[in-house]
CSV table of C-alpha atoms and ligand atoms in Angstrom, one decimal:
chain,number,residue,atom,x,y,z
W,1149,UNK,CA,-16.0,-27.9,14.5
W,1150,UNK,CA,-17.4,-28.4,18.1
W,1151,UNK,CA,-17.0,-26.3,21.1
W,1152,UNK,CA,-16.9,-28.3,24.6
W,1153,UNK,CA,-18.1,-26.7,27.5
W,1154,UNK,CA,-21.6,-25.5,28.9
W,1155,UNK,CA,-22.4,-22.4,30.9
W,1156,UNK,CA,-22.0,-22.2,33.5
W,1157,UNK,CA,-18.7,-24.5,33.5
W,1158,UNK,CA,-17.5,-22.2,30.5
W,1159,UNK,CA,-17.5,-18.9,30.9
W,1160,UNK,CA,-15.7,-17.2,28.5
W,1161,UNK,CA,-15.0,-13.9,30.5
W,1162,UNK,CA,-13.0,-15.9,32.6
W,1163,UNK,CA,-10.4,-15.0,30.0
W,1164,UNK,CA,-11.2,-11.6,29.8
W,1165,UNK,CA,-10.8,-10.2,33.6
W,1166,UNK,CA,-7.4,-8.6,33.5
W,1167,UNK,CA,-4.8,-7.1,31.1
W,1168,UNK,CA,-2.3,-10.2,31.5
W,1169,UNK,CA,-4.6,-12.8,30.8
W,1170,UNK,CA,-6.1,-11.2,28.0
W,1171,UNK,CA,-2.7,-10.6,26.6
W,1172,UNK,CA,-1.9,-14.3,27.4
W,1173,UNK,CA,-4.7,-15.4,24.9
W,1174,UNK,CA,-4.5,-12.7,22.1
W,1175,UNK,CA,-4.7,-14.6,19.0
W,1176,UNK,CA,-3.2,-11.9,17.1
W,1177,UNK,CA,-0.9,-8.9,17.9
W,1178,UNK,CA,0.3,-5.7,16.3
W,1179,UNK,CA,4.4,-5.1,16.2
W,1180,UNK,CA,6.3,-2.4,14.6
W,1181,UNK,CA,7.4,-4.9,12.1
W,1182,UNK,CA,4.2,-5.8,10.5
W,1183,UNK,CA,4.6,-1.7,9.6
W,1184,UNK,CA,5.2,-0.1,5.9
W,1185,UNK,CA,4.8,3.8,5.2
W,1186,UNK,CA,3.6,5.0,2.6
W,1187,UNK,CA,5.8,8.3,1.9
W,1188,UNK,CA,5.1,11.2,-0.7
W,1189,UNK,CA,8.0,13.0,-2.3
W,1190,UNK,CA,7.7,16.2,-4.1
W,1191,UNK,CA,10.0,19.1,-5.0
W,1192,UNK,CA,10.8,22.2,-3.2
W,1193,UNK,CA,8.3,24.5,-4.7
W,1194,UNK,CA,5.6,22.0,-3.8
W,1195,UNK,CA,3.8,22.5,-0.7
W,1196,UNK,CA,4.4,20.1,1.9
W,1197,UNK,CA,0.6,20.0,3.4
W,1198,UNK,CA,-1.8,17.8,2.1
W,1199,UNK,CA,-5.3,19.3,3.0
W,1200,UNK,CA,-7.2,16.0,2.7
W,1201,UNK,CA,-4.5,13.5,4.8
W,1202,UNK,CA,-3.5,15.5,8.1
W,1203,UNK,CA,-0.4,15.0,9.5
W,1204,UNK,CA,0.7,13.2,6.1
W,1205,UNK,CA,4.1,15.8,4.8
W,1206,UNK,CA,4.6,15.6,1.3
W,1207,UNK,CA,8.9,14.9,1.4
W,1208,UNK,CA,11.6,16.6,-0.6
W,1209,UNK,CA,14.8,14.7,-1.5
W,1210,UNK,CA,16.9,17.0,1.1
W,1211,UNK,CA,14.7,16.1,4.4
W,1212,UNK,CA,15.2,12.6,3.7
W,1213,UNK,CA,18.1,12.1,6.4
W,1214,UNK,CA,16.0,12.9,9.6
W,1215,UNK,CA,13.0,11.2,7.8
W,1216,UNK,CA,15.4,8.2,7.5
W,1217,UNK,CA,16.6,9.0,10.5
W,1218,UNK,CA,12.9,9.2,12.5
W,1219,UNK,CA,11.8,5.7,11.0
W,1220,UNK,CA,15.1,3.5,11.2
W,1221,UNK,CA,15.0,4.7,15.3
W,1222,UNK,CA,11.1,3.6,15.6
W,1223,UNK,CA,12.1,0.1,13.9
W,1224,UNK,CA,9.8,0.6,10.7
W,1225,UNK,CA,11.2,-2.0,8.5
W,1226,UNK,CA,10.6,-0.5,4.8
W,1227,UNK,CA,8.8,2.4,3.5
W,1228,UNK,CA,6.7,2.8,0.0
W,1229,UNK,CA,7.6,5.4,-2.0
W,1230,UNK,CA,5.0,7.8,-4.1
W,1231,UNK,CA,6.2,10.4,-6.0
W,1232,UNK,CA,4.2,13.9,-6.2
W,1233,UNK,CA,5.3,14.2,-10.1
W,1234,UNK,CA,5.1,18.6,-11.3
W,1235,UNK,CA,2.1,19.3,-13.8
W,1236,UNK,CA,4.9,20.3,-16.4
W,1237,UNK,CA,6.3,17.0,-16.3
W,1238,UNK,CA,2.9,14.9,-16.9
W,1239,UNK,CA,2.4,14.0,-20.3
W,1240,UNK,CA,-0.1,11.8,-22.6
W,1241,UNK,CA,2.2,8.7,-22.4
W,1242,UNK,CA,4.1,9.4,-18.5
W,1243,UNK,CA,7.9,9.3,-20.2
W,1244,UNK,CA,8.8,11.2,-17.3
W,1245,UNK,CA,8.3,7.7,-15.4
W,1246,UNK,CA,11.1,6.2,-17.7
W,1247,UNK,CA,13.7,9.1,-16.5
W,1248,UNK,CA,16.4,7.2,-14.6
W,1249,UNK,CA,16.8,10.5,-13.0
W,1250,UNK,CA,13.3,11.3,-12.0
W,1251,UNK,CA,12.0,11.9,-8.4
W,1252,UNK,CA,11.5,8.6,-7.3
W,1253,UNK,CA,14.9,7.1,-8.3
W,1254,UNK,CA,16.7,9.7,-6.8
W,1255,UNK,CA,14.5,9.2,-3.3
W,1256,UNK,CA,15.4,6.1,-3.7
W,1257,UNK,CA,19.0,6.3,-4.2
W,1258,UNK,CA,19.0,8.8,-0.9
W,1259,UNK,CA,17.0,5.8,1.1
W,1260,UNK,CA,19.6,3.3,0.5
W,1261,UNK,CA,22.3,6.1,1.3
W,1262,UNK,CA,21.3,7.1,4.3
W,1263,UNK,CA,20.3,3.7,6.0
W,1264,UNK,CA,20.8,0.5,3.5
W,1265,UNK,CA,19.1,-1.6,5.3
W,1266,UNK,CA,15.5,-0.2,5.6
W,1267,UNK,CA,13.3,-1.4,2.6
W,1268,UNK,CA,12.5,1.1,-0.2
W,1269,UNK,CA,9.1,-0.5,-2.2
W,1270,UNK,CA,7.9,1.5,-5.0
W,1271,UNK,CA,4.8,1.7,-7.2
W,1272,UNK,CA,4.7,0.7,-11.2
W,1273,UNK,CA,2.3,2.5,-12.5
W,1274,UNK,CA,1.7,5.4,-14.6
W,1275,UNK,CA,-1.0,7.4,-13.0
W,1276,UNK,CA,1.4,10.2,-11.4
W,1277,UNK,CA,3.3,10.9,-14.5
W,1278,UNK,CA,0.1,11.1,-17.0
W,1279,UNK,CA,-1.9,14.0,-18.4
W,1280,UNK,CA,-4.8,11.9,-18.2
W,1281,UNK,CA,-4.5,10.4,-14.9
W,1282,UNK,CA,-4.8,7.0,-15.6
W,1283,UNK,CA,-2.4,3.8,-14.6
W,1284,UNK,CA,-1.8,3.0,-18.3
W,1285,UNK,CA,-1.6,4.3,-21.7
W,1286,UNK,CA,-4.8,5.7,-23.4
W,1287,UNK,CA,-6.1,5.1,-26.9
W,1288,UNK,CA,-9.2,5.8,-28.4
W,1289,UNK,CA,-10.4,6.1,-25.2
W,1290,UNK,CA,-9.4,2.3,-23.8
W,1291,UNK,CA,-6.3,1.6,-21.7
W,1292,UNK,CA,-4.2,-0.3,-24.2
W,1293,UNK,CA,-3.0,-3.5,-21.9
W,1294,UNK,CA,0.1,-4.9,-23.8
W,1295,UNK,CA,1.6,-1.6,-24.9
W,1296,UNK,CA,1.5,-0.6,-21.2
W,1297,UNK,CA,3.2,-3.7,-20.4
W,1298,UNK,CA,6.3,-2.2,-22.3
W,1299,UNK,CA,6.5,0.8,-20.3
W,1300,UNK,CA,5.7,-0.8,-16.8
W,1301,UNK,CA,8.5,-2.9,-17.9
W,1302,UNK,CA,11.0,-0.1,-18.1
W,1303,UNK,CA,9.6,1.8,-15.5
W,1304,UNK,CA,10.2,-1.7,-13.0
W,1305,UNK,CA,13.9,-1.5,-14.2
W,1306,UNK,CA,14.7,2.2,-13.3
W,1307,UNK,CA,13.6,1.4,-10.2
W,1308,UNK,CA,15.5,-1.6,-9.8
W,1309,UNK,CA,18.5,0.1,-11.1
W,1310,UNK,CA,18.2,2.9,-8.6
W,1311,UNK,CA,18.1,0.1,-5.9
W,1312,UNK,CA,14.5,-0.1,-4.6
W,1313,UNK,CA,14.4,-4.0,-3.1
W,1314,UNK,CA,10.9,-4.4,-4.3
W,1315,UNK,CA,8.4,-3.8,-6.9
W,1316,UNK,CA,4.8,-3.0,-6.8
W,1317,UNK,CA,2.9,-2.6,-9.4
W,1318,UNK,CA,-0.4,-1.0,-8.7
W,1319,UNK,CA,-1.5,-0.6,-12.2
W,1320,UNK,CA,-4.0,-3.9,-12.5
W,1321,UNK,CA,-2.9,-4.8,-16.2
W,1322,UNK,CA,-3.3,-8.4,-17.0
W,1323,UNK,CA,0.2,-10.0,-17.3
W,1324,UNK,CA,2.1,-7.4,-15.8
W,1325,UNK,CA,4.0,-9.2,-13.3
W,1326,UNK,CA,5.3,-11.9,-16.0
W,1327,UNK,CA,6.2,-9.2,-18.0
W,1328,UNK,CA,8.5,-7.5,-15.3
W,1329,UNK,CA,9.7,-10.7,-14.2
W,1330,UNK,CA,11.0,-11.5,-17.1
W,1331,UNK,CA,12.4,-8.3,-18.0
W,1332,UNK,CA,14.3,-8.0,-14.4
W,1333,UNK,CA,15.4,-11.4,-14.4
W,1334,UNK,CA,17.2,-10.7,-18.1
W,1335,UNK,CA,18.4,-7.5,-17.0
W,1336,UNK,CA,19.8,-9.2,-13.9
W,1337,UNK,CA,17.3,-8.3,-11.2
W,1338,UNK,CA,16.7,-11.4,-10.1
W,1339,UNK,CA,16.7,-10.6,-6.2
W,1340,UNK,CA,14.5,-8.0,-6.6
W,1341,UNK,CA,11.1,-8.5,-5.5
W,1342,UNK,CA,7.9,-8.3,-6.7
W,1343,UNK,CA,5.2,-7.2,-4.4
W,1344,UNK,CA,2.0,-7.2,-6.6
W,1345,UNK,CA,-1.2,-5.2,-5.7
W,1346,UNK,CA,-2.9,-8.3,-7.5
W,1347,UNK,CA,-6.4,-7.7,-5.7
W,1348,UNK,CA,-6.7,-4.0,-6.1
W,1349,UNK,CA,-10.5,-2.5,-6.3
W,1350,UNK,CA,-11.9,0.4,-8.0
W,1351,UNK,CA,-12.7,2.2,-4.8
W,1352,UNK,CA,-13.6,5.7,-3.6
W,1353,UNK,CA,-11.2,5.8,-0.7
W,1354,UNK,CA,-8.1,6.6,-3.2
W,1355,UNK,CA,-9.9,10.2,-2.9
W,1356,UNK,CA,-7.3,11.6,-0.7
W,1357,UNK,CA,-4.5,10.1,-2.2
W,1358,UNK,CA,-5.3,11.1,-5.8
W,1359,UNK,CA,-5.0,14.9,-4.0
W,1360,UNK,CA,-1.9,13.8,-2.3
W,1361,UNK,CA,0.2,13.1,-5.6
W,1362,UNK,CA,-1.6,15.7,-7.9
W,1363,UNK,CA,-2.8,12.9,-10.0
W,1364,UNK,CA,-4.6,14.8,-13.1
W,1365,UNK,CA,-8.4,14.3,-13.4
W,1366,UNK,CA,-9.3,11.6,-15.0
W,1367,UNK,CA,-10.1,12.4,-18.9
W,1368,UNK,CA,-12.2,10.4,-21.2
W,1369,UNK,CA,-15.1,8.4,-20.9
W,1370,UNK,CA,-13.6,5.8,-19.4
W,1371,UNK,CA,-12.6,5.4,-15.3
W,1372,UNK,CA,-10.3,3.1,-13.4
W,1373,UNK,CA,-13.7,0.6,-13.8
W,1374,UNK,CA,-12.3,-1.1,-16.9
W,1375,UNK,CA,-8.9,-1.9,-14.9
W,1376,UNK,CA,-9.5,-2.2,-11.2
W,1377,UNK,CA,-11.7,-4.8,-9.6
W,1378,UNK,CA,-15.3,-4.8,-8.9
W,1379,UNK,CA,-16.0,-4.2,-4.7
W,1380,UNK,CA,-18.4,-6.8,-5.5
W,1381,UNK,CA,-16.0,-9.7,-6.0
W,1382,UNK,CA,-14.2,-12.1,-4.4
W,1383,UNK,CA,-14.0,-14.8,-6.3
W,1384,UNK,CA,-12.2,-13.1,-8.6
W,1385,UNK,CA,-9.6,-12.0,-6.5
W,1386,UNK,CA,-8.4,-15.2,-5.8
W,1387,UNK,CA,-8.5,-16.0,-9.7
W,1388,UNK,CA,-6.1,-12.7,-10.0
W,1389,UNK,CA,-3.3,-13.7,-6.9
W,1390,UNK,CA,-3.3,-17.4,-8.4
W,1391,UNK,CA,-2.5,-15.7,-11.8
W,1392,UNK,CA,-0.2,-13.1,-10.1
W,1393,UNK,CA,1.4,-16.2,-8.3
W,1394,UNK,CA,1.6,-18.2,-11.4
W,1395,UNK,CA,3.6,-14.9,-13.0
W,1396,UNK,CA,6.2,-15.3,-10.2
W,1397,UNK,CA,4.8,-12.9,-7.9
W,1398,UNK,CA,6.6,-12.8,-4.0
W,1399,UNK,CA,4.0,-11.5,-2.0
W,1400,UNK,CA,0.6,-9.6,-2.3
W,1401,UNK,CA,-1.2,-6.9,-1.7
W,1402,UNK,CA,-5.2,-6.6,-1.1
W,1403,UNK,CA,-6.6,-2.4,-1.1
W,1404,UNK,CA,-8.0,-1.1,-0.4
W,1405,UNK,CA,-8.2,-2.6,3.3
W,1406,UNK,CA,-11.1,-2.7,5.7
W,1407,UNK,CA,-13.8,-2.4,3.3
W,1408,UNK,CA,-12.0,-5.7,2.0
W,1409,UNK,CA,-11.3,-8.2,5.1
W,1410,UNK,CA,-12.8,-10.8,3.6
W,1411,UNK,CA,-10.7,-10.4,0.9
W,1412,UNK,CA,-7.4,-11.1,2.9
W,1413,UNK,CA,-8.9,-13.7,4.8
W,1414,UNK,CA,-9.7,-15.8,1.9
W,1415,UNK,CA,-6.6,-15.0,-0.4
W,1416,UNK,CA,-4.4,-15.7,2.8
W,1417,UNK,CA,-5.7,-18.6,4.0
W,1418,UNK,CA,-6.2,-20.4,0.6
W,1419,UNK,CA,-2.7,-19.6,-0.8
W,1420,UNK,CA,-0.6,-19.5,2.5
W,1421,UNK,CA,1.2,-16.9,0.5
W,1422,UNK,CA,2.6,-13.4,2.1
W,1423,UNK,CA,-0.8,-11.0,2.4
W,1424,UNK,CA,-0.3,-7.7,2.7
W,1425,UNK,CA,-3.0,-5.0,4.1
W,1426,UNK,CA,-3.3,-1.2,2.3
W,1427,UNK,CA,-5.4,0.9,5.1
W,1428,UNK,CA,-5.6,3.3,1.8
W,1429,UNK,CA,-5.9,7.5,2.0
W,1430,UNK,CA,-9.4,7.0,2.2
W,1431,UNK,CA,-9.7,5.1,5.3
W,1432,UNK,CA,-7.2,6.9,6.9
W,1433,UNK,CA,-8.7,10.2,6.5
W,1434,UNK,CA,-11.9,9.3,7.5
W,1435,UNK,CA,-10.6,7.9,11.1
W,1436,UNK,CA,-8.6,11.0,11.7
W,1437,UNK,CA,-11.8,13.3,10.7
W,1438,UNK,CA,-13.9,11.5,12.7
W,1439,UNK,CA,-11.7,11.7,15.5
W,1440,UNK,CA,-11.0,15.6,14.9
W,1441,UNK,CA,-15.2,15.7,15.7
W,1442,UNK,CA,-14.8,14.4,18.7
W,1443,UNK,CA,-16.7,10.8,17.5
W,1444,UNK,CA,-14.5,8.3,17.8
W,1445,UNK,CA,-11.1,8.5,19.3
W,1446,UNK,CA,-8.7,7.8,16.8
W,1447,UNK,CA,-5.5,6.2,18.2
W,1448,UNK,CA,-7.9,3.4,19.3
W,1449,UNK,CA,-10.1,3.4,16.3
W,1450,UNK,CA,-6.4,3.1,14.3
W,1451,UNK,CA,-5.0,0.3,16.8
W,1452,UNK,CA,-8.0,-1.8,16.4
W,1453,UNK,CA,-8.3,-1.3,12.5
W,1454,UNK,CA,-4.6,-2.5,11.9
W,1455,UNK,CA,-5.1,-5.3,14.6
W,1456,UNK,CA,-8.3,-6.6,12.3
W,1457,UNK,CA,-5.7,-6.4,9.7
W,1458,UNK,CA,-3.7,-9.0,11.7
W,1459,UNK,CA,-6.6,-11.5,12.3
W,1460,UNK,CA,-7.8,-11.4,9.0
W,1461,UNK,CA,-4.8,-12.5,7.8
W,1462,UNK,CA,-2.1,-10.1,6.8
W,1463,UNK,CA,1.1,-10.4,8.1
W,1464,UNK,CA,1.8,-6.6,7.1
W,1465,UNK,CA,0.3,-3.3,6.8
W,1466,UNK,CA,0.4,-0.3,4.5
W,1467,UNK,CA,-0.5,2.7,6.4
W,1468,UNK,CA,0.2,6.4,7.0
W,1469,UNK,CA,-0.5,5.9,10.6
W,1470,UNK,CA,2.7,3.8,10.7
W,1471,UNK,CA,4.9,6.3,12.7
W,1472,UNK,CA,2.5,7.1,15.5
W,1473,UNK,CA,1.5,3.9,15.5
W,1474,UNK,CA,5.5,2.5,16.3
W,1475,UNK,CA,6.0,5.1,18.7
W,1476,UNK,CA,2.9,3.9,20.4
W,1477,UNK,CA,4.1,0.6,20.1
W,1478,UNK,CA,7.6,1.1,21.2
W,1479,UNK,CA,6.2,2.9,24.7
W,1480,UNK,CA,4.0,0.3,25.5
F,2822,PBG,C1,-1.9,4.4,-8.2
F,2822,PBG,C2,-2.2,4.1,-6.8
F,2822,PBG,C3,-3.3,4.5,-6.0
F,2822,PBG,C4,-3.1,4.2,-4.7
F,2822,PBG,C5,-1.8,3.6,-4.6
F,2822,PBG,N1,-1.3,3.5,-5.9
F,2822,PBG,C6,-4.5,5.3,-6.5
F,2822,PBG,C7,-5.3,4.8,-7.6
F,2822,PBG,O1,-5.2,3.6,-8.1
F,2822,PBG,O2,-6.1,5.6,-8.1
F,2822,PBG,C8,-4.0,4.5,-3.6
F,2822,PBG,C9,-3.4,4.5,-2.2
F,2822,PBG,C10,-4.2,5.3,-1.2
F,2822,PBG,O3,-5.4,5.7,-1.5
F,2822,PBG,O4,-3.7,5.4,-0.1
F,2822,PBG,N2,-1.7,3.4,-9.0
């Protein structure tokens, strides 16, 4: 590519002098539909706070209306669900994932009741519901791929059944998304979509998160390593969306997201495919603390993050800042 123009003919902060002109020339822009939130749900006797994400509520099924209420009047388009699932419940194999009347369908069901047309994504994956605290099923100390694939499987319907409009499965098994395609499709799914977090890493910035849903340490001698991607690889995040693709995938999801720009800049641009950003816990937490020290301010630090999203590539964005961030938007 060649640039015409020589200094001092070009000068480039001709473009830059005022607001309108700058505007004029944005290559990319941030609107209250490129917004998802994430939301937690929990039950009453769980506390709403979560120490580690400030000004992130953990939800129970009654405050639902005004929550509904709050997004659907900013113009949030859809919301991703997490459920914060009671120590009692967990267990070695996460059956209380395959209850059609667990927390998450019934959050779901109250979404769709109170406004039908916002979207409801949820997660497929197993880590809430498990003793152990991993995304699949455990034995002899390896995650156990296919037999997971059974469970995700039913887990994917329940969901469906209690009407969420898309799927994600966070879980990084190979095949997964066939699998549930399949499954819904026989089950008569068809419309529902899949939204798969095919480039997912193993990363430190689920910290907060993991504290968020009460996700139960992680036993054995194994970690999410064997399952979730290597930071140090691209490559192979294009090999996992083509795959993803291939297995009838609608769109895709690349997390966490800052540390991984590159990542949704190459998987965007080579597959022209729907890209969708996670700003994960970790990132989120760490631009709120560093705000609450007075080093950064963070409504600009946020703007500017989820803009980068938007250049790089994504045309949406998974983040808990997505309620100040539409009511910014919508006064501007
Ligand atoms: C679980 C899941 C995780 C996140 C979303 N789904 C955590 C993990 O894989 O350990 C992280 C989201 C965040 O940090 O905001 N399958």
């Amino acid at each position: 590519m060649t640039f015409p123009g020589h200094f001092p003919t070009t000068r480039l902060r001709r473009l830059r002098q005022k607001q309108w002109i700058r505007d004029l020339v944005a290559e990319s822009s941030l609107t209250v539909h490129d917004l998802i939130l994430p939301i937690f749900l929990r039950t009453p006797e769980m506390s709403p706070e979560i120490p580690s994400l400030p000004d992130v509520k953990r939800f129970t099924l009654e405050e639902l209306p005004s929550l509904v209420e709050t997004i659907s009047h900013v113009g949030i388009p859809a919301v991703a669900l997490f459920p914060v699932v009671s120590s009692s419940l967990k267990t070695d194999r996460g059956c209380e994932a395959l209850n059609p009347d667990n927390l998450i369908c019934q959050a779901i069901q109250g979404f769709k009741k109170y406004n039908p047309a916002l979207g409801v994504i949820t997660d497929v994956a197993l880590d809430p519901y498990t003793t152990h605290g991993h995304d699949g099923l455990l034995n002899n100390q390896q995650i156990d791929n296919d037999a997971t694939l059974d469970v995700l499987c039913q887990q994917a319907l329940i969901q469906a059944q209690s009407g969420a409009d898309a799927i994600a499965p966070s879980d990084m098994m190979d095949g997964r998304v066939g699998a549930i395609r399949t499954f819904l499709d026989q089950k008569g799914f068809c419309q529902t979509l899949i939204l798969s977090y095919a480039a997912k890493y193993a990363s430190s910035f689920y910290g907060p998160f993991r504290q968020a849903i009460d996700a139960a340490p992680l036993q054995g001698i194994i970690d999410k390593k064997t399952y979730q991607m290597n930071p140090a690889n691209s490559r192979e995040a294009l090999r996992e969306v083509s795959q993803d693709l291939q297995e009838g995938a609608d769109m895709i999801i690349v997390k966490p997201g800052m540390p991984y720009l590159d990542v949704i800049h190459h998987v965007s641009h080579t597959f022209q495919i729907p890209t969708l950003a996670f700003q994960v816990s970790g990132e989120y937490a760490a631009l709120i603390a560093a705000g609450q020290k007075g080093w950064i301010n963070t409504d600009q630090a946020m703007t500017e993050s989820l803009l980068a999203f938007k250049r790089a590539g994504a045309c949406a964005i998974l983040t808990y800042w997505a309620l100040k961030m539409a009511k910014h938007l919508l006064c501007k």
